[in-house]
Short mmCIF file of N, CA, C and O in Angstrom, two decimals:
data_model
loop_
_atom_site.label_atom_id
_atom_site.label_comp_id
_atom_site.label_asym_id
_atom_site.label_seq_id
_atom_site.Cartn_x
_atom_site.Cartn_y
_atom_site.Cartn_z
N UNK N 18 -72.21 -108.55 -61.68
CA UNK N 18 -73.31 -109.09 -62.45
C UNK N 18 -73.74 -108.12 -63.52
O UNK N 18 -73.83 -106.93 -63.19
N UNK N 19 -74.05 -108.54 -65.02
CA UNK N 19 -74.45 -108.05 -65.64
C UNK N 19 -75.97 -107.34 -66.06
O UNK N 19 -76.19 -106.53 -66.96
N UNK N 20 -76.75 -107.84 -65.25
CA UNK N 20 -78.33 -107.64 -65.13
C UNK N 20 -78.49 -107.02 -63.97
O UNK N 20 -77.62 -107.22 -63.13
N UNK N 21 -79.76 -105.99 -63.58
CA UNK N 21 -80.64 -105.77 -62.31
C UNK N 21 -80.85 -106.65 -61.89
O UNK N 21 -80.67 -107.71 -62.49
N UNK N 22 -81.31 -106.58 -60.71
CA UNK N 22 -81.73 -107.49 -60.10
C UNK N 22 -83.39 -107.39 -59.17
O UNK N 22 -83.71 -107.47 -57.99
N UNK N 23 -84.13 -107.16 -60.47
CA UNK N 23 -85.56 -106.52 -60.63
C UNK N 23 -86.04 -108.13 -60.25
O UNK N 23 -85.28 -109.10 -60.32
N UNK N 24 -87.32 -108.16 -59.89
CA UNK N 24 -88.39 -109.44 -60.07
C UNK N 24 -88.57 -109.66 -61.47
O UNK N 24 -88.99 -108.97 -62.40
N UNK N 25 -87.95 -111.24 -61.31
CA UNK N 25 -88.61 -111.60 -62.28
C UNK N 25 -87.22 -111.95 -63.47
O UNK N 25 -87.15 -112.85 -64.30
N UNK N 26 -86.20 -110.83 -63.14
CA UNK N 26 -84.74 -111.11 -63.95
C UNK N 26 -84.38 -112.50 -63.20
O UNK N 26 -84.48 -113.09 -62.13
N UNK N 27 -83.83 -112.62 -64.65
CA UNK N 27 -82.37 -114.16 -64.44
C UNK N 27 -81.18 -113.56 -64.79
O UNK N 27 -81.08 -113.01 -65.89
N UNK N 28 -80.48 -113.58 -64.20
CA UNK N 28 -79.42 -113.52 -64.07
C UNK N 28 -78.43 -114.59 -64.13
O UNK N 28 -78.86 -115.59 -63.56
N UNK N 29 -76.87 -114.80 -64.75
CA UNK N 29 -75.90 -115.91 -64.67
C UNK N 29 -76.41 -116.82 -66.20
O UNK N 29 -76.80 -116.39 -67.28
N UNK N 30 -76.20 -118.25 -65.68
CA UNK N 30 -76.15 -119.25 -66.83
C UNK N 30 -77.68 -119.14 -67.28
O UNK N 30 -77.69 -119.67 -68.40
N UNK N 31 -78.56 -118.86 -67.07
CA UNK N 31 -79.57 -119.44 -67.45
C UNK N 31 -80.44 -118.21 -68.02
O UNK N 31 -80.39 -117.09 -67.51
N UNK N 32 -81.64 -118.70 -69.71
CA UNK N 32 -82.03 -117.31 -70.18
C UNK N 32 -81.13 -116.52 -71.02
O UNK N 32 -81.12 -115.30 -71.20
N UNK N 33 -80.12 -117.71 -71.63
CA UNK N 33 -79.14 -116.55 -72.50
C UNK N 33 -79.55 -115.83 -73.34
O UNK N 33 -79.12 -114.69 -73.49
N UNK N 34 -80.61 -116.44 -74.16
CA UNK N 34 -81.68 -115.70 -75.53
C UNK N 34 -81.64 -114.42 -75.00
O UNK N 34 -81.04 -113.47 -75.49
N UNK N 35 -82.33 -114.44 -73.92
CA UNK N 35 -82.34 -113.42 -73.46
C UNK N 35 -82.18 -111.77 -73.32
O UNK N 35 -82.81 -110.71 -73.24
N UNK N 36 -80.13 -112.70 -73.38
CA UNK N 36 -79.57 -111.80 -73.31
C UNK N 36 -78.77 -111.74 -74.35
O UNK N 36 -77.56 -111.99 -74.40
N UNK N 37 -79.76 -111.29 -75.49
CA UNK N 37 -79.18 -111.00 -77.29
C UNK N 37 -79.44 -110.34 -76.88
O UNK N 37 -80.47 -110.23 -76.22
N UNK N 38 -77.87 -108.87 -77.25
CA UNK N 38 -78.28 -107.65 -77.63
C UNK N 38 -78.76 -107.15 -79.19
O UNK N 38 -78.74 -107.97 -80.10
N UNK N 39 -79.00 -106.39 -79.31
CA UNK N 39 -79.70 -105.70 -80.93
C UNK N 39 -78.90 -104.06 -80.57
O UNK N 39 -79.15 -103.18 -79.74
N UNK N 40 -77.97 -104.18 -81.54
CA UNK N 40 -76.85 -102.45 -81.06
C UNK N 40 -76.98 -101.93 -82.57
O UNK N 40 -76.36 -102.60 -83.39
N UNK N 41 -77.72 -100.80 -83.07
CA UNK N 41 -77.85 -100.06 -83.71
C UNK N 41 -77.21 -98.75 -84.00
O UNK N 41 -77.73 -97.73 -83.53
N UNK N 42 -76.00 -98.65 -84.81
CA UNK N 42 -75.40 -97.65 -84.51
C UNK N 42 -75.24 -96.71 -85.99
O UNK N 42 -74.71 -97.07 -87.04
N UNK N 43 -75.78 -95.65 -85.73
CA UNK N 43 -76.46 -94.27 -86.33
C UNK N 43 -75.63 -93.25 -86.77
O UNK N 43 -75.06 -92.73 -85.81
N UNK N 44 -75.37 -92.82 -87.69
CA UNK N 44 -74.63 -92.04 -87.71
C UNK N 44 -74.35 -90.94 -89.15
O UNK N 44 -74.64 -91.47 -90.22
N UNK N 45 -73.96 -89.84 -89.22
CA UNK N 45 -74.05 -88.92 -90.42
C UNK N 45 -72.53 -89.14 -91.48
O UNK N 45 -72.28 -88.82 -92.64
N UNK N 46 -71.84 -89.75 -90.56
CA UNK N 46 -69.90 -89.52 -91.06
C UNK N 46 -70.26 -90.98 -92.14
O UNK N 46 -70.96 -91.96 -91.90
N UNK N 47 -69.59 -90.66 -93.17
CA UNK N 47 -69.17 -92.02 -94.37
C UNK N 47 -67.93 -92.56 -93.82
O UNK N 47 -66.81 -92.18 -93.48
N UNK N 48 -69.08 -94.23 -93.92
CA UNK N 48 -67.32 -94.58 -93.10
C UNK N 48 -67.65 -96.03 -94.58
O UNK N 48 -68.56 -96.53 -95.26
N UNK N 49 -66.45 -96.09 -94.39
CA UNK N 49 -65.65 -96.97 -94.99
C UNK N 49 -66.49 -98.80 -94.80
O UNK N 49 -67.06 -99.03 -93.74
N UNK N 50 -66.45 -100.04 -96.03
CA UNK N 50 -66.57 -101.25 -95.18
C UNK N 50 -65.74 -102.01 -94.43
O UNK N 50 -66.01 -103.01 -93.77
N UNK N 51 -64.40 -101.27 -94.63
CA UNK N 51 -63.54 -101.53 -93.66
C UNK N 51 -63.84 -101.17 -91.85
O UNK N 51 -63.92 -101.82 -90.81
N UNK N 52 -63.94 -99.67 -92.31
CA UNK N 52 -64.07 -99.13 -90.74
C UNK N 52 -65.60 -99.72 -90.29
O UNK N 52 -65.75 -99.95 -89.09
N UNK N 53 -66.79 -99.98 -91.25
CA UNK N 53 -67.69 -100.48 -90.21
C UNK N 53 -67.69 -101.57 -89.90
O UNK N 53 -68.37 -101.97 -88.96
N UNK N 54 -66.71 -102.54 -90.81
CA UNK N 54 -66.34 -104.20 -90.32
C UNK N 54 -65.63 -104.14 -89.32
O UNK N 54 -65.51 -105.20 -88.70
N UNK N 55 -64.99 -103.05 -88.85
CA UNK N 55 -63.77 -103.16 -87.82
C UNK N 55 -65.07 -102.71 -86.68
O UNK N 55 -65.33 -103.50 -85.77
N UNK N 56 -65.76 -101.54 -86.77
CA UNK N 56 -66.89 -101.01 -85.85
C UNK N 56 -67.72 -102.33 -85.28
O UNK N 56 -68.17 -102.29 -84.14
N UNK N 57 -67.86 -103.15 -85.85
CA UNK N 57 -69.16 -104.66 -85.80
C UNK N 57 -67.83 -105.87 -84.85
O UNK N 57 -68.12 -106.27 -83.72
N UNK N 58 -66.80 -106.18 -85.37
CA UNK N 58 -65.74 -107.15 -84.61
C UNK N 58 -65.85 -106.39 -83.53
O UNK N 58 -66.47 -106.97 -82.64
N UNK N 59 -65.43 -105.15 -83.21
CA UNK N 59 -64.92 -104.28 -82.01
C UNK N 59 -66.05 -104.15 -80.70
O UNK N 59 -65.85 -104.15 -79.48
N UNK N 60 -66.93 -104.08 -81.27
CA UNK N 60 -68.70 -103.76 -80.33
C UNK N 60 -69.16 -105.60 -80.05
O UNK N 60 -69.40 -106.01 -78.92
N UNK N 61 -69.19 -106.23 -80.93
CA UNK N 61 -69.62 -107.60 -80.68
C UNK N 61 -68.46 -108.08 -79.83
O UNK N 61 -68.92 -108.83 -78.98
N UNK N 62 -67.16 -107.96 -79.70
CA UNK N 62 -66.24 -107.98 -78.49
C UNK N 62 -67.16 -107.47 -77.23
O UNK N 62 -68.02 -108.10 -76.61
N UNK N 63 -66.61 -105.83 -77.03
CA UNK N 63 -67.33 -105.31 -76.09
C UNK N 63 -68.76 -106.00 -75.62
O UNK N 63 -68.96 -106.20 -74.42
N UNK N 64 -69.56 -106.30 -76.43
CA UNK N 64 -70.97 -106.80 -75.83
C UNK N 64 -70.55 -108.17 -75.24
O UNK N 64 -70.51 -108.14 -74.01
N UNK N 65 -70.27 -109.26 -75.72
CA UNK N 65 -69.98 -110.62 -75.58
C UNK N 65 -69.83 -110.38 -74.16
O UNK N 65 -70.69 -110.36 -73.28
N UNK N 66 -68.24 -110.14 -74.08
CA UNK N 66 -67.57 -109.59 -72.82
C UNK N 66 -68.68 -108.87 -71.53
O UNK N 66 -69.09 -109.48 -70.54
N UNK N 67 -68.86 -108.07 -71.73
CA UNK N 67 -70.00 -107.44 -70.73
C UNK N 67 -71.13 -108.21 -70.33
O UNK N 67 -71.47 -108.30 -69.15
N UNK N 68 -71.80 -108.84 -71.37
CA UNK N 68 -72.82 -109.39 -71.16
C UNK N 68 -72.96 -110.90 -70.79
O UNK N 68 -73.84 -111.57 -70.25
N UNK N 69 -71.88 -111.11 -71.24
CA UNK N 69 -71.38 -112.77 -70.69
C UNK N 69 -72.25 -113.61 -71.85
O UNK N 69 -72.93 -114.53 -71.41
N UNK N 70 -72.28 -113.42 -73.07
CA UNK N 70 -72.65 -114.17 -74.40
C UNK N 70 -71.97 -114.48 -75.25
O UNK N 70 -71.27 -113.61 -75.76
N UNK N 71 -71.88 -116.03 -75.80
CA UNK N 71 -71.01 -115.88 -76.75
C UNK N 71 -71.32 -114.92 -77.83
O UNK N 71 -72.32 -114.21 -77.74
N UNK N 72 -70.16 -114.81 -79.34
CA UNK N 72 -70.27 -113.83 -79.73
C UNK N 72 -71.62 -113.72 -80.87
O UNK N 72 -72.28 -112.73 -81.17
N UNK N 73 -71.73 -114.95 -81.28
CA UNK N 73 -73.12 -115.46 -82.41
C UNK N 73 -73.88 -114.69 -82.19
O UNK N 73 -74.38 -113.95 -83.04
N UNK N 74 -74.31 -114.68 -80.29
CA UNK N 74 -75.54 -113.98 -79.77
C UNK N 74 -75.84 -112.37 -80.06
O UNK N 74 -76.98 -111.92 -79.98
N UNK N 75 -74.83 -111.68 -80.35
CA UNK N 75 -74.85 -109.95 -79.92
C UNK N 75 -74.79 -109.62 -82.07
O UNK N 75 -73.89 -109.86 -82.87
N UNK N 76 -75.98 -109.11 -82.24
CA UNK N 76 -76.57 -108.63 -83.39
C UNK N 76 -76.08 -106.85 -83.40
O UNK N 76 -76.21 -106.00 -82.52
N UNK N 77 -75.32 -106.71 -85.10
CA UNK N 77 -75.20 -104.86 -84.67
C UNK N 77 -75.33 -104.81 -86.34
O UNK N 77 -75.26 -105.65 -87.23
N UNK N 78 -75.56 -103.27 -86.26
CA UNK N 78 -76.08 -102.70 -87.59
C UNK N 78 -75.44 -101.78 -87.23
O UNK N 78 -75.34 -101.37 -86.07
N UNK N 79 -74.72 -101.15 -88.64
CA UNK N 79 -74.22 -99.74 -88.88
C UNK N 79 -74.50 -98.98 -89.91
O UNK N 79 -73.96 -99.21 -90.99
N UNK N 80 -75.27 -98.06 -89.77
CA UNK N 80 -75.95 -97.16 -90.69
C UNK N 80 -75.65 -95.36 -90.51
O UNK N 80 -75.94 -94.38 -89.82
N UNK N 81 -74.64 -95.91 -92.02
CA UNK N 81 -73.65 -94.32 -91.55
C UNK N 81 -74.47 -93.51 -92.79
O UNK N 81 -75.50 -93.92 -93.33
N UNK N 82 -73.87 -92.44 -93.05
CA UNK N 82 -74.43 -91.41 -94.12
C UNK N 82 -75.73 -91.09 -93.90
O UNK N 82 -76.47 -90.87 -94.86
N UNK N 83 -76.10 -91.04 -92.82
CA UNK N 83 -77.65 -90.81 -92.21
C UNK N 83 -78.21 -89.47 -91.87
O UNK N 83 -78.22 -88.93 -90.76
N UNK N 84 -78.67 -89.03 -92.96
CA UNK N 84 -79.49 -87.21 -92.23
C UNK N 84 -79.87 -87.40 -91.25
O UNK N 84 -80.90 -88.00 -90.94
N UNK N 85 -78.57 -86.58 -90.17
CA UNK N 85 -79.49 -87.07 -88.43
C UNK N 85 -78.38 -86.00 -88.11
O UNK N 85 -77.42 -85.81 -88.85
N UNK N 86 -78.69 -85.11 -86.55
CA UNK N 86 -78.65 -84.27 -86.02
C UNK N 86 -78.16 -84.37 -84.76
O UNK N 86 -78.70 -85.33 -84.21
N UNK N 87 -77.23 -83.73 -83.92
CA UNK N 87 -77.64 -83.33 -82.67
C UNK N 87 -77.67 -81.46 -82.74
O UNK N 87 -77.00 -80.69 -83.43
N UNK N 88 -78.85 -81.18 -81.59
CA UNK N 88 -78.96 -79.78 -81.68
C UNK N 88 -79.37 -79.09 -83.04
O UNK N 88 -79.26 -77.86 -83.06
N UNK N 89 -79.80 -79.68 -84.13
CA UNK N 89 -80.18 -79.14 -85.02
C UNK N 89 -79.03 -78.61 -86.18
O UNK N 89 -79.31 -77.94 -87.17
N UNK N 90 -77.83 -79.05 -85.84
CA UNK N 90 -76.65 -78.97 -86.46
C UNK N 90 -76.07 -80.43 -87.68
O UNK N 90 -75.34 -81.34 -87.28
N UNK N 91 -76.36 -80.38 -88.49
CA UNK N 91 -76.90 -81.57 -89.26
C UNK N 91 -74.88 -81.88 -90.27
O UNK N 91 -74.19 -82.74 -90.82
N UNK N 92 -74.88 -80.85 -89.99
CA UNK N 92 -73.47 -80.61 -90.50
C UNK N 92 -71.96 -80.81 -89.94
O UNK N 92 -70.89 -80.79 -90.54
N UNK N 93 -72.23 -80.98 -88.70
CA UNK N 93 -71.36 -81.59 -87.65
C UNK N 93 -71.34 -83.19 -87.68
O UNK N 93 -72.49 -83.62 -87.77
N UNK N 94 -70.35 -84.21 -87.63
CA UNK N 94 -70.53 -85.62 -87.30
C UNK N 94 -70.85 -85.75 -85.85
O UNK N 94 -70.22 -85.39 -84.85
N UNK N 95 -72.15 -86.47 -86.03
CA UNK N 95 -72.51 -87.68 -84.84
C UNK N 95 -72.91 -88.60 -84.60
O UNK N 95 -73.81 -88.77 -85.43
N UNK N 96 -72.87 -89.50 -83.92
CA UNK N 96 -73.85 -90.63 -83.65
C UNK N 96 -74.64 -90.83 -82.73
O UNK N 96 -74.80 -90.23 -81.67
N UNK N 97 -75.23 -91.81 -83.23
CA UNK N 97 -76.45 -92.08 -82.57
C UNK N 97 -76.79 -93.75 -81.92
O UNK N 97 -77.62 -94.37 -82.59
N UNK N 98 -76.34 -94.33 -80.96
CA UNK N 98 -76.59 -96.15 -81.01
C UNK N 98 -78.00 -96.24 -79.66
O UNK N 98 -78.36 -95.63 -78.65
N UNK N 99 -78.38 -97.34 -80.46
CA UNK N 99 -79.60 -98.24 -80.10
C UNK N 99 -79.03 -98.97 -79.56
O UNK N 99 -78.15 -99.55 -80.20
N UNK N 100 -79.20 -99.30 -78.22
CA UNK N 100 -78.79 -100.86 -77.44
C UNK N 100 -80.58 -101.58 -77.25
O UNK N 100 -81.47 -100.84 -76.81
N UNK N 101 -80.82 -102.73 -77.55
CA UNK N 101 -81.64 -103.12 -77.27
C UNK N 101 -81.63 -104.64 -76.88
O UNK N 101 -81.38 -105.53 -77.69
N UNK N 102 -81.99 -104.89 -75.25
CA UNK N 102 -82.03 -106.04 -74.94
C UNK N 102 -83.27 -106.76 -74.44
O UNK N 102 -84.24 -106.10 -74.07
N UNK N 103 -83.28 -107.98 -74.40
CA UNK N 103 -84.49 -108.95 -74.31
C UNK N 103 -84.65 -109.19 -72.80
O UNK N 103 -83.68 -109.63 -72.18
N UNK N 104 -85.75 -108.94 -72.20
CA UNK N 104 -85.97 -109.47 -70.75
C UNK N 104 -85.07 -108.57 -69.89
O UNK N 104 -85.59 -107.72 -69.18
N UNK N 105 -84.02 -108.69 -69.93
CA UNK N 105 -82.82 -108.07 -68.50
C UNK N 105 -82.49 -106.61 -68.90
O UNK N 105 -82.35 -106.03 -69.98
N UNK N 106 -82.42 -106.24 -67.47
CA UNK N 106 -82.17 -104.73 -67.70
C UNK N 106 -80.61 -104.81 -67.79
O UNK N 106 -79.97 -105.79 -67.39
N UNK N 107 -80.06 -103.71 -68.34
CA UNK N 107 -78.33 -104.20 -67.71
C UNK N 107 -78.14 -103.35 -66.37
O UNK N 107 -78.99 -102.46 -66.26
N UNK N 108 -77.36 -103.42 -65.47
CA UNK N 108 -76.97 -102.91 -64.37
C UNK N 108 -76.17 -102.12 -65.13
O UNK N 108 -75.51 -102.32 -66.15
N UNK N 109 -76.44 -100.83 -64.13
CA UNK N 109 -75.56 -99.56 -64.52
C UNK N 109 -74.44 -99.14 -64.72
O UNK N 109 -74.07 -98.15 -65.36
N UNK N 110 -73.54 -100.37 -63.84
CA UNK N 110 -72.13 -100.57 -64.13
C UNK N 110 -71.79 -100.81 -65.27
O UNK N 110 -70.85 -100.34 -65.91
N UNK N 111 -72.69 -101.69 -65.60
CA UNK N 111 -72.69 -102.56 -66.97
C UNK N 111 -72.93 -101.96 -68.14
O UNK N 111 -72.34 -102.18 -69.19
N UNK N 112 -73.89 -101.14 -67.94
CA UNK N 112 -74.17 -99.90 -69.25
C UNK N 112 -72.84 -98.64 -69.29
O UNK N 112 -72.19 -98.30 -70.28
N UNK N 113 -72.71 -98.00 -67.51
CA UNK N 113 -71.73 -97.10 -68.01
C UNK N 113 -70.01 -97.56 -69.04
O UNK N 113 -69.20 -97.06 -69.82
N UNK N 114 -70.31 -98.93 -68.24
CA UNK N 114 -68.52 -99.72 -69.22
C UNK N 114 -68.76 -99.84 -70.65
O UNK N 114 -67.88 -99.69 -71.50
N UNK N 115 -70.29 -100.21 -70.95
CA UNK N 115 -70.13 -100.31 -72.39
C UNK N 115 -70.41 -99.08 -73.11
O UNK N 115 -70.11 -98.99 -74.30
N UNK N 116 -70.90 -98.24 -72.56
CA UNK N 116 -70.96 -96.92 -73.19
C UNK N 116 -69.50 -96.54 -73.78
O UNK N 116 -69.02 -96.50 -74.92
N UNK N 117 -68.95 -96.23 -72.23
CA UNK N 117 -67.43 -95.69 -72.34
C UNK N 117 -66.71 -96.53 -73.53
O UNK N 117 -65.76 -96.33 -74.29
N UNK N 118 -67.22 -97.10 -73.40
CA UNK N 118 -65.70 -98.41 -74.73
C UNK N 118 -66.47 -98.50 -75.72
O UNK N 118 -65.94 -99.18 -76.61
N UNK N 119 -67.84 -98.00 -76.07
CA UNK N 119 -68.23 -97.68 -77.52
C UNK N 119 -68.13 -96.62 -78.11
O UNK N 119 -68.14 -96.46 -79.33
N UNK N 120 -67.98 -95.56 -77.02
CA UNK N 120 -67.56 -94.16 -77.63
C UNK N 120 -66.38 -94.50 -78.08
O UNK N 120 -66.09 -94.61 -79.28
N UNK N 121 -65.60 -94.69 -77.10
CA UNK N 121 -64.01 -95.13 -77.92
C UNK N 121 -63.74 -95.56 -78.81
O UNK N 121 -62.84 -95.12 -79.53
N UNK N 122 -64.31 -96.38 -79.00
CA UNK N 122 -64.13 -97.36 -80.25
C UNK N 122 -65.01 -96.58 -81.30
O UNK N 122 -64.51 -96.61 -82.42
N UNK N 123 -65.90 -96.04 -81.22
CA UNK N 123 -66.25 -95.12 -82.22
C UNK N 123 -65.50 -93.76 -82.89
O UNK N 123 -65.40 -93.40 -84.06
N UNK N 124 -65.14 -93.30 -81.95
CA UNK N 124 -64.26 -91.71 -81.81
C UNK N 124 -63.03 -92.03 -82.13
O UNK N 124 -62.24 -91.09 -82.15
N UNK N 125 -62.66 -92.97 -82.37
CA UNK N 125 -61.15 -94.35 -82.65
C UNK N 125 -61.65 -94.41 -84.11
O UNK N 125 -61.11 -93.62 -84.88
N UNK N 126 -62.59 -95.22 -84.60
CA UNK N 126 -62.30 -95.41 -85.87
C UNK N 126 -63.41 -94.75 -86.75
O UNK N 126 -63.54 -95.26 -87.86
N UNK N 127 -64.27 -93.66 -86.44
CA UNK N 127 -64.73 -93.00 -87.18
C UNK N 127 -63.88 -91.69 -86.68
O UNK N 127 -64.39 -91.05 -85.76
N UNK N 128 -62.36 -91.14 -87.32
CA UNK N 128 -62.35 -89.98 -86.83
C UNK N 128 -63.15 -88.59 -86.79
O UNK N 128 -63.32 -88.39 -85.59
N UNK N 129 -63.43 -88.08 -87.14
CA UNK N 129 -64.41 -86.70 -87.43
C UNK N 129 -65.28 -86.55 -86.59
O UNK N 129 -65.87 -85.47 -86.56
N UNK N 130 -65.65 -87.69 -85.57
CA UNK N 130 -66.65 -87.68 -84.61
C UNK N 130 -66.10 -87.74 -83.35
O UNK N 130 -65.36 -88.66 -83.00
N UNK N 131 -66.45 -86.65 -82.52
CA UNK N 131 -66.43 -86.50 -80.95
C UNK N 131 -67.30 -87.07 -80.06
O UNK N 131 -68.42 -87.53 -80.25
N UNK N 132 -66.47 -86.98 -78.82
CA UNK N 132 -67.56 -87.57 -77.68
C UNK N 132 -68.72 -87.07 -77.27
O UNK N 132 -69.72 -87.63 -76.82
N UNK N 133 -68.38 -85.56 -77.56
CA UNK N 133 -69.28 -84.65 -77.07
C UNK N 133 -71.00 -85.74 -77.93
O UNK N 133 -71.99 -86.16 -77.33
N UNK N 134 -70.74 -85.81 -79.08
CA UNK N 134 -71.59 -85.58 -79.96
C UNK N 134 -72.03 -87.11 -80.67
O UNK N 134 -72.49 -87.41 -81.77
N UNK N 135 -71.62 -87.95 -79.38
CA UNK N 135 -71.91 -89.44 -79.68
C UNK N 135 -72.82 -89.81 -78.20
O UNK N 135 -72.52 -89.49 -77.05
N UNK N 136 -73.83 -90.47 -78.59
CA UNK N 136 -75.41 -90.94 -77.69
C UNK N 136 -75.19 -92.33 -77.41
O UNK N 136 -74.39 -92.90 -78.15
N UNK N 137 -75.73 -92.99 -76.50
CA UNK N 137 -75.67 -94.40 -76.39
C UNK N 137 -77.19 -94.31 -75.21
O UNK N 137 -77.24 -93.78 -74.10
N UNK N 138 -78.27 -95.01 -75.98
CA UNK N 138 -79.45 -95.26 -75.53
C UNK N 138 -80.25 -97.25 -74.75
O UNK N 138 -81.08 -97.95 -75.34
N UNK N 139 -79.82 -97.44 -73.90
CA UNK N 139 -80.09 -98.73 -73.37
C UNK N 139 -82.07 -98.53 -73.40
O UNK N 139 -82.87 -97.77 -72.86
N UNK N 140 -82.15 -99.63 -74.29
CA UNK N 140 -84.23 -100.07 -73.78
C UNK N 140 -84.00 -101.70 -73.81
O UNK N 140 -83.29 -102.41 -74.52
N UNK N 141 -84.99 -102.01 -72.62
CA UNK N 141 -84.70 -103.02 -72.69
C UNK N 141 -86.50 -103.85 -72.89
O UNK N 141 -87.38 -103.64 -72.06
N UNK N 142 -86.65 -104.53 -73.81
CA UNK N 142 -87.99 -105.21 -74.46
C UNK N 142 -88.28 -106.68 -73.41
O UNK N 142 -87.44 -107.47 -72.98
N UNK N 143 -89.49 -106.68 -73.24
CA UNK N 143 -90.03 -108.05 -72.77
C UNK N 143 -89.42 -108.91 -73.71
O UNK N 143 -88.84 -108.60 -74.75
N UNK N 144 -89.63 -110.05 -73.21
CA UNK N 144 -89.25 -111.21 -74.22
C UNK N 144 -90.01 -111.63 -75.40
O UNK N 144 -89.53 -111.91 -76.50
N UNK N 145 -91.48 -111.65 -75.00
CA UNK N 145 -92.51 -111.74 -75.53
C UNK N 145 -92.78 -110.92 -76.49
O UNK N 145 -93.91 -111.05 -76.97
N UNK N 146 -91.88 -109.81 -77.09
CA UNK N 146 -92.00 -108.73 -78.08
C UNK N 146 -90.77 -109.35 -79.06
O UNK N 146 -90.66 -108.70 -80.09
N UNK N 147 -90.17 -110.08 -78.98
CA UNK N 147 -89.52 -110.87 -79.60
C UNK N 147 -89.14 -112.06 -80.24
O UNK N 147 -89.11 -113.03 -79.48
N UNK N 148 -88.79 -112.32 -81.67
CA UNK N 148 -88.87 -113.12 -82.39
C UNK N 148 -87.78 -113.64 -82.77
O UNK N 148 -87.13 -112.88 -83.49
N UNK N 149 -87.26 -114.75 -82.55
CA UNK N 149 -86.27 -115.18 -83.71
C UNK N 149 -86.09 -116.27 -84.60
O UNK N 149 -86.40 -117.40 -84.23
N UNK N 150 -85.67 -116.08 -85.64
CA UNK N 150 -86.25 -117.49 -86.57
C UNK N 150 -87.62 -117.61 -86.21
O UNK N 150 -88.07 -118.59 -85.62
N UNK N 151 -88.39 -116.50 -86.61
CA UNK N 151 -89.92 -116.32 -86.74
C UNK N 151 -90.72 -117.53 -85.47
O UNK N 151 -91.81 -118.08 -85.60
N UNK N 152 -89.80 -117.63 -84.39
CA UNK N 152 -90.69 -117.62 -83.40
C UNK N 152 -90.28 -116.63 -82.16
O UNK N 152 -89.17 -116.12 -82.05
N UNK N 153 -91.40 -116.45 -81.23
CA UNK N 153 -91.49 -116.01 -79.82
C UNK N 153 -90.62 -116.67 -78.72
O UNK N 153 -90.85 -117.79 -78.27
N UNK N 154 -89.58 -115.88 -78.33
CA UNK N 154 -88.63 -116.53 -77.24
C UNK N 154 -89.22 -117.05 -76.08
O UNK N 154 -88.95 -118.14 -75.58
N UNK N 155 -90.33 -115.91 -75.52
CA UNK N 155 -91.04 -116.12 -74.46
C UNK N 155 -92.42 -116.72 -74.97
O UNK N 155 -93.30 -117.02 -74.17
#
């Protein structure tokens, strides 16, 4: 299963809105619109898959050439990704698989960037903090 299984989660068919991710991915290296079109097909795979959504559902942004840091080393490539989901937590299985296969796929087609020095941050938002097509899901 892709969700906790906290009070109050749905889990399976039902509540897909839900389970739109919002994947924000951060980063200092210039990449190409090739390599971030290939970065957006490759992650909206990975999410779909994991999360059990079709692919319409899973939203990503790539924002490279970004004054951003790890350790205060501004001069080194790294990244930085935002996972943000609606209502469901993901189960830990579920976060460590998509971590692992976004580093990859990052450290794959942004070369210059290591694992060491690539982040992957899961928050997960009430529903009710969310909008789409300027209404409230919940």
């Amino acid at each position: 299963r892709y969700c906790t299984s906290r009070p109050g989660a749905q889990c399976g068919g039902s509540g897909v809105s839900r389970r739109m991710p919002t994947v924000t991915v951060t980063t200092n290296v210039v990449a190409s619109d090739k390599q971030k079109g290939r970065l957006i097909e490759e992650a909206t795979t990975i999410f779909a898959d994991a999360i059990e959504v079709p692919r319409g559902y899973v939203h990503i942004a790539v924002q490279d050439t970004v004054f951003t840091s790890f350790g205060g080393d501004w001069t080194v490539p790294c990244a930085h990704t935002r996972i943000l989901t609606g209502g469901l937590a993901l189960a830990k299985p579920v976060m460590a698989k998509i971590a692992a296969q976004l580093t990859d796929i990052l450290c794959t087609i942004l070369t210059d960037l290591t694992r060491e020095r690539t982040q992957v941050l899961f928050e997960t938002l009430p529903p009710e903090h969310i909008a789409i097509g300027g209404s409230l899901i919940a």
